[in-house]
CSV table of C-alpha atoms in Angstrom, one decimal:
chain,number,residue,atom,x,y,z
A,239,MET,CA,0.0,0.0,0.0
A,240,GLY,CA,3.0,2.3,0.2
A,241,LEU,CA,2.3,3.2,3.8
A,242,GLY,CA,5.3,1.5,5.3
A,243,ILE,CA,8.5,2.9,6.8
A,244,GLY,CA,11.7,1.4,5.5
A,245,LEU,CA,14.8,1.1,7.8
A,246,VAL,CA,18.0,1.7,5.8
A,247,GLY,CA,21.6,2.3,6.5
A,248,LEU,CA,25.1,0.9,6.1
A,249,PRO,CA,25.7,-2.7,7.3
A,250,ASN,CA,26.2,-3.0,11.1
A,251,VAL,CA,24.6,0.4,12.1
A,252,GLY,CA,21.9,-1.3,14.2
A,253,LYS,CA,19.0,-1.6,11.8
A,254,SER,CA,18.1,-5.2,12.7
A,255,THR,CA,18.6,-4.5,16.4
A,256,THR,CA,16.2,-1.5,16.1
A,257,PHE,CA,13.8,-3.7,14.2
A,258,ASN,CA,13.8,-6.4,16.8
A,259,ALA,CA,12.9,-3.8,19.5
A,260,LEU,CA,10.3,-2.2,17.3
A,261,THR,CA,8.5,-5.5,16.8
A,262,LYS,CA,9.0,-6.7,20.4
A,263,ALA,CA,10.1,-10.0,19.0
A,264,GLN,CA,13.5,-11.5,18.1
A,265,ASN,CA,12.5,-12.4,14.6
A,266,ALA,CA,15.2,-10.4,12.7
A,267,GLU,CA,18.6,-12.0,12.9
A,268,SER,CA,21.2,-9.6,14.4
A,269,ALA,CA,24.9,-10.3,14.0
A,270,ASN,CA,28.3,-8.6,13.7
A,271,TYR,CA,28.9,-9.1,10.0
A,272,PRO,CA,27.7,-7.3,6.8
A,273,PHE,CA,24.5,-8.5,5.1
A,274,CYS,CA,23.2,-10.3,8.2
A,275,THR,CA,19.7,-9.3,6.9
A,276,ILE,CA,19.2,-11.1,3.5
A,277,GLU,CA,15.4,-10.7,3.0
A,278,PRO,CA,13.5,-7.6,4.0
A,279,ASN,CA,11.8,-8.3,7.4
A,280,LYS,CA,8.3,-6.9,7.7
A,281,ALA,CA,6.3,-6.2,10.8
A,282,VAL,CA,3.2,-4.4,12.0
A,283,VAL,CA,4.0,-2.2,15.0
A,284,PRO,CA,1.4,-0.7,17.4
A,285,VAL,CA,1.5,3.1,17.6
A,286,PRO,CA,1.9,4.2,21.3
A,287,ASP,CA,-1.1,6.4,22.3
A,288,GLU,CA,-1.7,7.2,26.0
A,289,ARG,CA,-5.2,8.4,25.0
A,290,LEU,CA,-6.4,4.8,24.6
A,291,GLU,CA,-5.4,4.0,28.2
A,292,ALA,CA,-7.3,7.1,29.4
A,293,LEU,CA,-10.4,6.0,27.5
A,294,ALA,CA,-10.1,2.4,28.8
A,295,LYS,CA,-10.0,3.7,32.4
A,296,ILE,CA,-13.5,5.2,31.8
A,297,VAL,CA,-15.1,2.5,29.6
A,298,ASN,CA,-13.3,-0.6,31.1
A,299,PRO,CA,-13.4,-2.5,27.8
A,300,GLU,CA,-12.5,-6.2,27.2
A,301,ARG,CA,-9.6,-5.1,25.0
A,302,ILE,CA,-7.6,-2.2,23.6
A,303,GLN,CA,-6.7,-2.0,19.9
A,304,TYR,CA,-4.0,0.5,18.8
A,305,SER,CA,-3.3,2.0,15.4
A,306,THR,CA,-0.5,0.3,13.6
A,307,LEU,CA,2.4,1.0,11.2
A,308,ASP,CA,4.3,-1.3,8.8
A,309,PHE,CA,8.0,-1.3,9.3
A,310,VAL,CA,10.4,-3.0,6.8
A,311,ASP,CA,14.0,-3.8,7.7
A,312,ILE,CA,16.0,-3.5,4.5
A,313,ALA,CA,19.5,-5.1,4.1
A,314,GLY,CA,22.5,-2.8,4.6
A,315,LEU,CA,23.4,-0.8,1.5
A,316,VAL,CA,27.0,-0.2,0.4
A,317,LYS,CA,28.8,1.9,-2.1
A,318,GLY,CA,27.8,0.8,-5.6
A,319,ALA,CA,24.5,-0.7,-4.5
A,320,SER,CA,22.8,1.1,-7.4
A,321,LYS,CA,25.1,-0.8,-9.8
A,322,GLY,CA,24.6,-4.1,-8.1
A,323,GLU,CA,27.3,-4.0,-5.4
A,324,GLY,CA,26.7,-5.8,-2.2
A,325,LEU,CA,23.1,-7.1,-2.5
A,326,GLY,CA,22.3,-4.4,-5.0
A,327,ASN,CA,19.2,-3.2,-6.7
A,328,LYS,CA,16.9,-5.7,-5.1
A,329,PHE,CA,17.0,-3.8,-1.8
A,330,LEU,CA,16.6,-0.4,-3.5
A,331,ASP,CA,13.3,-1.9,-4.9
A,332,ASN,CA,12.3,-2.8,-1.4
A,333,ILE,CA,12.7,0.9,-0.4
A,334,ARG,CA,10.5,2.0,-3.3
A,335,GLU,CA,7.6,0.1,-1.8
A,336,THR,CA,7.7,2.2,1.4
A,337,GLU,CA,6.6,5.8,1.9
A,338,VAL,CA,9.0,7.1,4.6
A,339,ILE,CA,12.6,6.2,5.1
A,340,LEU,CA,14.1,5.8,8.6
A,341,HIS,CA,17.8,6.1,8.1
A,342,ILE,CA,19.7,4.5,11.0
A,343,VAL,CA,23.0,6.3,11.5
A,344,ARG,CA,25.7,5.0,13.8
A,345,CYS,CA,26.8,7.6,16.3
A,346,PHE,CA,29.0,5.7,18.8
A,347,GLU,CA,32.4,4.2,18.9
A,348,ASP,CA,32.9,0.5,19.7
A,349,GLU,CA,36.0,-1.4,18.4
A,350,ASN,CA,34.1,-4.7,18.9
A,351,ILE,CA,31.6,-3.8,16.2
A,352,THR,CA,32.9,-3.7,12.7
A,353,HIS,CA,32.2,-0.6,10.5
A,354,THR,CA,32.4,-1.3,6.8
A,355,GLU,CA,34.1,2.1,6.2
A,356,GLY,CA,36.6,1.6,9.0
A,357,SER,CA,35.6,4.6,11.1
A,358,ILE,CA,32.6,6.4,12.6
A,359,ASP,CA,31.5,9.4,10.4
A,360,PRO,CA,27.7,10.0,10.3
A,361,ILE,CA,27.8,12.5,7.5
A,362,ARG,CA,30.0,10.3,5.3
A,363,ASP,CA,27.7,7.3,6.0
A,364,ILE,CA,24.6,9.4,5.1
A,365,GLU,CA,26.2,10.6,1.9
A,366,ILE,CA,27.1,7.0,0.8
A,367,ILE,CA,23.5,5.9,1.2
A,368,GLU,CA,21.9,9.0,-0.3
A,369,THR,CA,24.2,8.9,-3.2
A,370,GLU,CA,23.2,5.4,-4.0
A,371,LEU,CA,19.5,6.4,-3.8
A,372,LEU,CA,20.2,9.3,-6.1
A,373,LEU,CA,22.0,7.1,-8.6
A,374,ALA,CA,19.2,4.6,-8.5
A,375,ASP,CA,16.7,7.3,-9.3
A,376,MET,CA,18.9,8.6,-12.1
A,377,GLY,CA,19.2,5.2,-13.7
A,378,ALA,CA,15.5,4.5,-13.5
A,379,LEU,CA,14.6,7.9,-14.9
A,380,GLU,CA,16.9,7.5,-17.8
A,381,LYS,CA,15.2,4.3,-18.8
A,382,ARG,CA,11.8,5.9,-18.3
A,383,ILE,CA,12.7,8.9,-20.5
A,384,SER,CA,13.5,6.5,-23.4
A,385,THR,CA,10.0,5.1,-23.1
A,386,ILE,CA,8.3,8.5,-22.9
A,387,ALA,CA,10.3,9.8,-25.8
A,388,ARG,CA,9.0,7.1,-28.1
A,389,LYS,CA,5.4,8.0,-27.1
A,390,ALA,CA,6.1,11.7,-27.6
A,391,LYS,CA,7.2,11.1,-31.2
A,392,GLY,CA,3.7,9.9,-31.9
A,393,ASN,CA,2.2,13.3,-31.0
A,394,ASP,CA,1.0,12.1,-27.6
A,395,ARG,CA,0.4,15.4,-25.8
A,396,ASP,CA,0.6,14.0,-22.3
A,397,ALA,CA,3.8,12.2,-23.2
A,398,LYS,CA,5.3,15.4,-24.5
A,399,ALA,CA,4.4,17.2,-21.3
A,400,GLN,CA,5.8,14.4,-19.1
A,401,LEU,CA,9.0,14.2,-21.3
A,402,ALA,CA,9.7,17.9,-20.6
A,403,VAL,CA,9.3,17.4,-16.9
A,404,ALA,CA,11.3,14.2,-16.9
A,405,GLU,CA,14.2,15.7,-18.7
A,406,ALA,CA,14.2,18.7,-16.4
A,407,LEU,CA,14.2,16.3,-13.4
A,408,LEU,CA,17.1,14.3,-14.8
A,409,THR,CA,19.1,17.5,-15.1
A,410,HIS,CA,18.2,18.3,-11.5
A,411,ILE,CA,19.3,14.9,-10.3
A,412,GLU,CA,22.5,15.0,-12.3
A,413,ALA,CA,23.4,18.1,-10.3
A,414,SER,CA,23.3,15.9,-7.1
A,415,ASN,CA,19.9,17.2,-6.0
A,416,PRO,CA,17.2,14.9,-4.6
A,417,VAL,CA,13.9,14.6,-6.3
A,418,ALA,CA,12.3,16.1,-3.1
A,419,THR,CA,13.8,19.5,-4.0
A,420,PHE,CA,12.6,19.5,-7.7
A,421,PRO,CA,11.1,23.0,-8.4
A,422,GLU,CA,8.3,21.6,-10.6
A,423,SER,CA,7.0,19.0,-8.1
A,424,ASP,CA,3.6,20.6,-8.1
A,425,SER,CA,2.9,19.9,-11.7
A,426,ASP,CA,0.5,17.2,-12.8
A,427,ALA,CA,3.1,15.7,-15.1
A,428,PHE,CA,5.6,15.3,-12.2
A,429,ARG,CA,2.9,13.8,-9.8
A,430,GLN,CA,2.1,11.2,-12.4
A,431,LEU,CA,5.7,10.4,-13.0
A,432,ASN,CA,6.4,10.1,-9.3
A,433,LYS,CA,3.4,7.9,-8.8
A,434,GLU,CA,4.7,5.5,-11.5
A,435,MET,CA,8.4,5.7,-10.5
A,436,ARG,CA,8.2,6.0,-6.7
A,437,PHE,CA,11.4,8.0,-6.6
A,438,LEU,CA,13.7,7.1,-3.7
A,439,THR,CA,14.9,10.6,-3.1
A,440,ALA,CA,11.4,12.0,-3.1
A,441,LYS,CA,10.5,10.2,0.1
A,442,GLU,CA,10.5,11.7,3.6
A,443,ILE,CA,13.6,10.8,5.6
A,444,ILE,CA,14.0,10.6,9.3
A,445,TYR,CA,17.5,10.1,10.8
A,446,GLY,CA,17.7,7.7,13.7
A,447,ALA,CA,20.9,8.5,15.6
A,448,ASN,CA,21.9,5.2,17.2
A,449,VAL,CA,24.0,6.0,20.2
A,450,ASP,CA,25.5,4.1,23.2
A,451,GLU,CA,24.1,4.4,26.7
A,452,GLU,CA,26.2,7.4,27.5
A,453,GLY,CA,24.9,9.2,24.4
A,454,LEU,CA,21.3,9.1,25.4
A,455,GLU,CA,21.3,11.8,28.1
A,456,GLU,CA,23.6,14.2,26.4
A,457,ASP,CA,24.3,14.6,22.6
A,458,ASN,CA,27.8,13.4,21.7
A,459,ALA,CA,29.9,15.0,19.0
A,460,PHE,CA,28.5,12.6,16.3
A,461,VAL,CA,24.9,13.5,17.2
A,462,GLN,CA,25.6,17.2,17.2
A,463,THR,CA,27.2,17.0,13.8
A,464,LEU,CA,24.2,14.9,12.5
A,465,LYS,CA,21.7,17.4,13.9
A,466,THR,CA,23.5,20.3,12.2
A,467,TYR,CA,23.4,18.4,8.9
A,468,ALA,CA,19.7,17.5,9.3
A,469,THR,CA,18.7,21.1,10.0
A,470,GLN,CA,20.5,22.2,6.8
A,471,HIS,CA,18.5,19.6,4.8
A,472,ASP,CA,15.2,20.2,6.6
A,473,ARG,CA,15.1,16.8,8.2
A,474,GLU,CA,14.6,15.6,11.7
A,475,VAL,CA,16.9,13.5,14.0
A,476,LEU,CA,15.5,11.2,16.7
A,477,LYS,CA,18.0,9.6,19.1
A,478,LEU,CA,17.9,6.1,20.3
A,479,CYS,CA,20.1,3.4,21.7
A,480,ALA,CA,19.1,0.3,19.8
A,481,LYS,CA,20.9,-2.0,22.3
A,482,VAL,CA,19.0,-0.6,25.2
A,483,GLU,CA,15.7,-0.7,23.3
A,484,GLU,CA,16.3,-4.4,22.5
A,485,GLU,CA,17.1,-5.1,26.2
A,486,MET,CA,13.7,-3.5,27.2
A,487,VAL,CA,11.7,-5.7,24.9
A,488,GLU,CA,10.6,-8.0,27.7
A,489,PHE,CA,10.2,-5.2,30.3
A,490,ASP,CA,6.8,-4.1,31.6
A,491,GLU,CA,6.0,-0.4,31.5
A,492,GLU,CA,7.1,0.3,35.0
A,493,GLU,CA,10.5,-1.5,34.5
A,494,LYS,CA,10.9,0.3,31.1
A,495,MET,CA,10.3,3.7,32.7
A,496,GLU,CA,12.8,2.9,35.5
A,497,MET,CA,15.4,2.0,32.9
A,498,LEU,CA,14.9,5.1,30.9
A,499,GLU,CA,15.0,7.3,34.0
A,500,SER,CA,18.2,5.7,35.1
A,501,LEU,CA,19.7,6.7,31.7
A,502,GLY,CA,18.5,10.3,32.0
A,503,VAL,CA,15.6,10.2,29.4
A,504,ASN,CA,11.9,10.1,29.9
A,505,GLU,CA,10.7,8.5,26.6
A,506,SER,CA,11.8,5.6,24.5
A,507,GLY,CA,13.5,6.6,21.2
A,508,LEU,CA,11.5,4.0,19.4
A,509,ASP,CA,8.2,5.4,20.7
A,510,GLN,CA,9.2,8.7,19.3
A,511,ILE,CA,10.2,7.2,16.0
A,512,ILE,CA,6.8,5.3,15.6
A,513,ARG,CA,4.8,8.4,16.4
A,514,LYS,CA,6.9,10.6,14.1
A,515,GLY,CA,6.6,8.0,11.3
A,516,PHE,CA,2.8,7.9,11.8
A,517,ASP,CA,2.7,11.7,11.4
A,518,LYS,CA,5.1,11.8,8.4
A,519,LEU,CA,2.8,9.3,6.6
A,520,GLY,CA,0.0,11.9,7.0
A,521,LEU,CA,-1.9,9.6,9.3
A,522,MET,CA,-4.0,10.1,12.5
A,523,SER,CA,-6.4,8.2,14.7
A,524,TYR,CA,-10.0,8.6,15.7
A,525,PHE,CA,-11.5,6.4,18.4
A,526,THR,CA,-14.5,4.2,19.2
A,527,ALA,CA,-15.1,3.4,22.8
A,528,GLY,CA,-17.4,0.6,24.0
A,529,VAL,CA,-17.4,-2.2,26.6
A,530,LYS,CA,-16.2,-4.8,24.0
A,531,GLU,CA,-13.3,-2.6,22.7
A,532,VAL,CA,-11.6,0.7,22.9
A,533,ARG,CA,-10.0,1.1,19.5
A,534,ALA,CA,-7.9,3.6,17.4
A,535,TRP,CA,-8.8,3.7,13.7
A,536,THR,CA,-6.2,4.9,11.3
A,537,ILE,CA,-7.1,7.4,8.7
A,538,ARG,CA,-5.3,10.0,6.6
A,539,LYS,CA,-5.5,13.6,7.8
A,540,ASN,CA,-8.3,15.7,6.3
A,541,THR,CA,-10.6,12.6,5.9
A,542,THR,CA,-14.4,13.2,5.8
A,543,ALA,CA,-16.7,11.4,8.2
A,544,PRO,CA,-18.1,8.9,5.6
A,545,LYS,CA,-14.6,8.0,4.5
A,546,ALA,CA,-13.5,7.5,8.1
A,547,ALA,CA,-16.6,5.3,8.7
A,548,ALA,CA,-15.6,3.1,5.7
A,549,VAL,CA,-12.4,2.1,7.6
A,550,ILE,CA,-14.7,0.2,10.0
A,551,HIS,CA,-16.9,-1.2,7.2
A,552,ASN,CA,-17.8,-0.1,3.7
A,553,ASP,CA,-21.5,-0.2,4.5
A,554,PHE,CA,-20.9,2.6,7.0
A,555,GLU,CA,-19.9,4.9,4.2
A,556,LYS,CA,-22.6,3.7,1.7
A,557,GLY,CA,-25.4,4.2,4.2
A,558,PHE,CA,-23.9,7.1,6.2
A,559,ILE,CA,-26.5,9.3,7.9
A,560,ARG,CA,-24.5,11.2,10.5
A,561,ALA,CA,-21.7,10.9,13.0
A,562,GLU,CA,-22.0,11.4,16.8
A,563,VAL,CA,-18.7,13.1,17.8
A,564,ILE,CA,-17.1,13.9,21.1
A,565,SER,CA,-13.6,15.2,21.3
A,566,PHE,CA,-11.2,13.1,23.3
A,567,GLU,CA,-10.7,16.0,25.9
A,568,ASP,CA,-14.5,16.3,26.4
A,569,PHE,CA,-14.9,12.5,26.7
A,570,VAL,CA,-12.3,12.3,29.4
A,571,THR,CA,-13.3,15.5,31.2
A,572,ASN,CA,-16.9,14.4,31.5
A,573,SER,CA,-16.1,10.8,32.4
A,574,GLY,CA,-17.5,9.2,29.2
A,575,GLU,CA,-20.2,9.4,26.6
A,576,HIS,CA,-23.1,9.9,29.0
A,577,GLY,CA,-21.4,12.7,30.9
A,578,ALA,CA,-20.4,14.4,27.6
A,579,LYS,CA,-24.0,14.3,26.3
A,580,GLU,CA,-25.2,15.7,29.6
A,581,ALA,CA,-22.7,18.6,29.3
A,582,GLY,CA,-23.8,19.2,25.7
A,583,LYS,CA,-20.4,18.2,24.3
A,584,MET,CA,-21.6,15.6,21.8
A,585,ARG,CA,-22.1,17.0,18.3
A,586,LEU,CA,-24.0,15.6,15.3
A,587,GLU,CA,-21.9,15.9,12.1
A,588,GLY,CA,-22.7,15.3,8.5
A,589,LYS,CA,-21.0,14.1,5.3
A,590,GLU,CA,-18.8,17.2,5.0
A,591,TYR,CA,-17.3,16.9,8.5
A,592,ILE,CA,-13.5,16.6,8.5
A,593,VAL,CA,-12.6,14.2,11.3
A,594,GLN,CA,-10.1,15.5,13.9
A,595,ASP,CA,-7.3,13.6,15.6
A,596,GLY,CA,-8.7,12.0,18.8
A,597,ASP,CA,-12.4,12.3,17.9
A,598,VAL,CA,-14.5,9.7,19.7
A,599,MET,CA,-17.1,8.7,17.2
A,600,HIS,CA,-20.2,6.7,16.7
A,601,PHE,CA,-21.7,6.4,13.2
A,602,ARG,CA,-25.4,6.2,12.2
A,603,PHE,CA,-26.0,4.5,8.9
A,604,ASN,CA,-28.8,2.7,7.0
A,605,VAL,CA,-28.1,0.2,4.2
């Protein structure tokens, strides 16, 4: 569906360790040698949301269901991946199928963990990966231009428009610029081209700074350098210690918080990554709250009430009459649906209503 987040980086930077912690299961082999990950590991990860626990305290449901995200752990890339080096283009194709890239960057020294480039240098590592992504986009676009050019010779008006944009984009990429900064990205021709090509360098990128335990409380020099670079490129850095996150896999919430507090932080780096990824994908949650289940339903931002209802069942959209809506804050403040109704905080909304993040909803429909 293109709503996944792909974990990329050089070999041995902590991708599979991060993935193990994300999925809360040791199902991605993790070892100190390049290409430990051979096939892309995929997992569905719950999105942390304290609001669900707050609703559950009021409703006392049988179960809680969180929104989820798809994460894909993609094999470590190396110089020349776009030309088939290492495990090559196969893994670049895996990245195309995701919508957001989480680039794990090693930001700690450890002589016992091999680095394929022989030293720790976050910016060099980033440039290696992003150069390969850029070269892969260039190669794919060159092939696409050849196809479009043949159609354009037959007086295909749409092909001519797309050819002009594609050639301008190729010039842009050849100057070492990512597709994300292409000036004509608002044009219909570009949108269609990107929809077909799924350019790697057009995707949102989040940097995951993988640090050691000492680097969690205070930014080390590697993280400081990475943050400066990210700011210059309009990207974000989220800090984590993959080793610690993996150790906390079996902890309950109390033990987890004690561990984090002992390290000088108040939130898991992975929780931050999951939430940030959810937001970068343009997603949000609305809630249903009943004795059987308190549940978060995932929708895109700016979704209308009927479309939001369809996430539960298509019949809800087809026969949509209205939505009963209580904001999360009003639901909690008034101790549930009954109290919110008594306080006049429940609204009736129609087909044009744009669902807001955290709305507690009940749909009326007739099929």
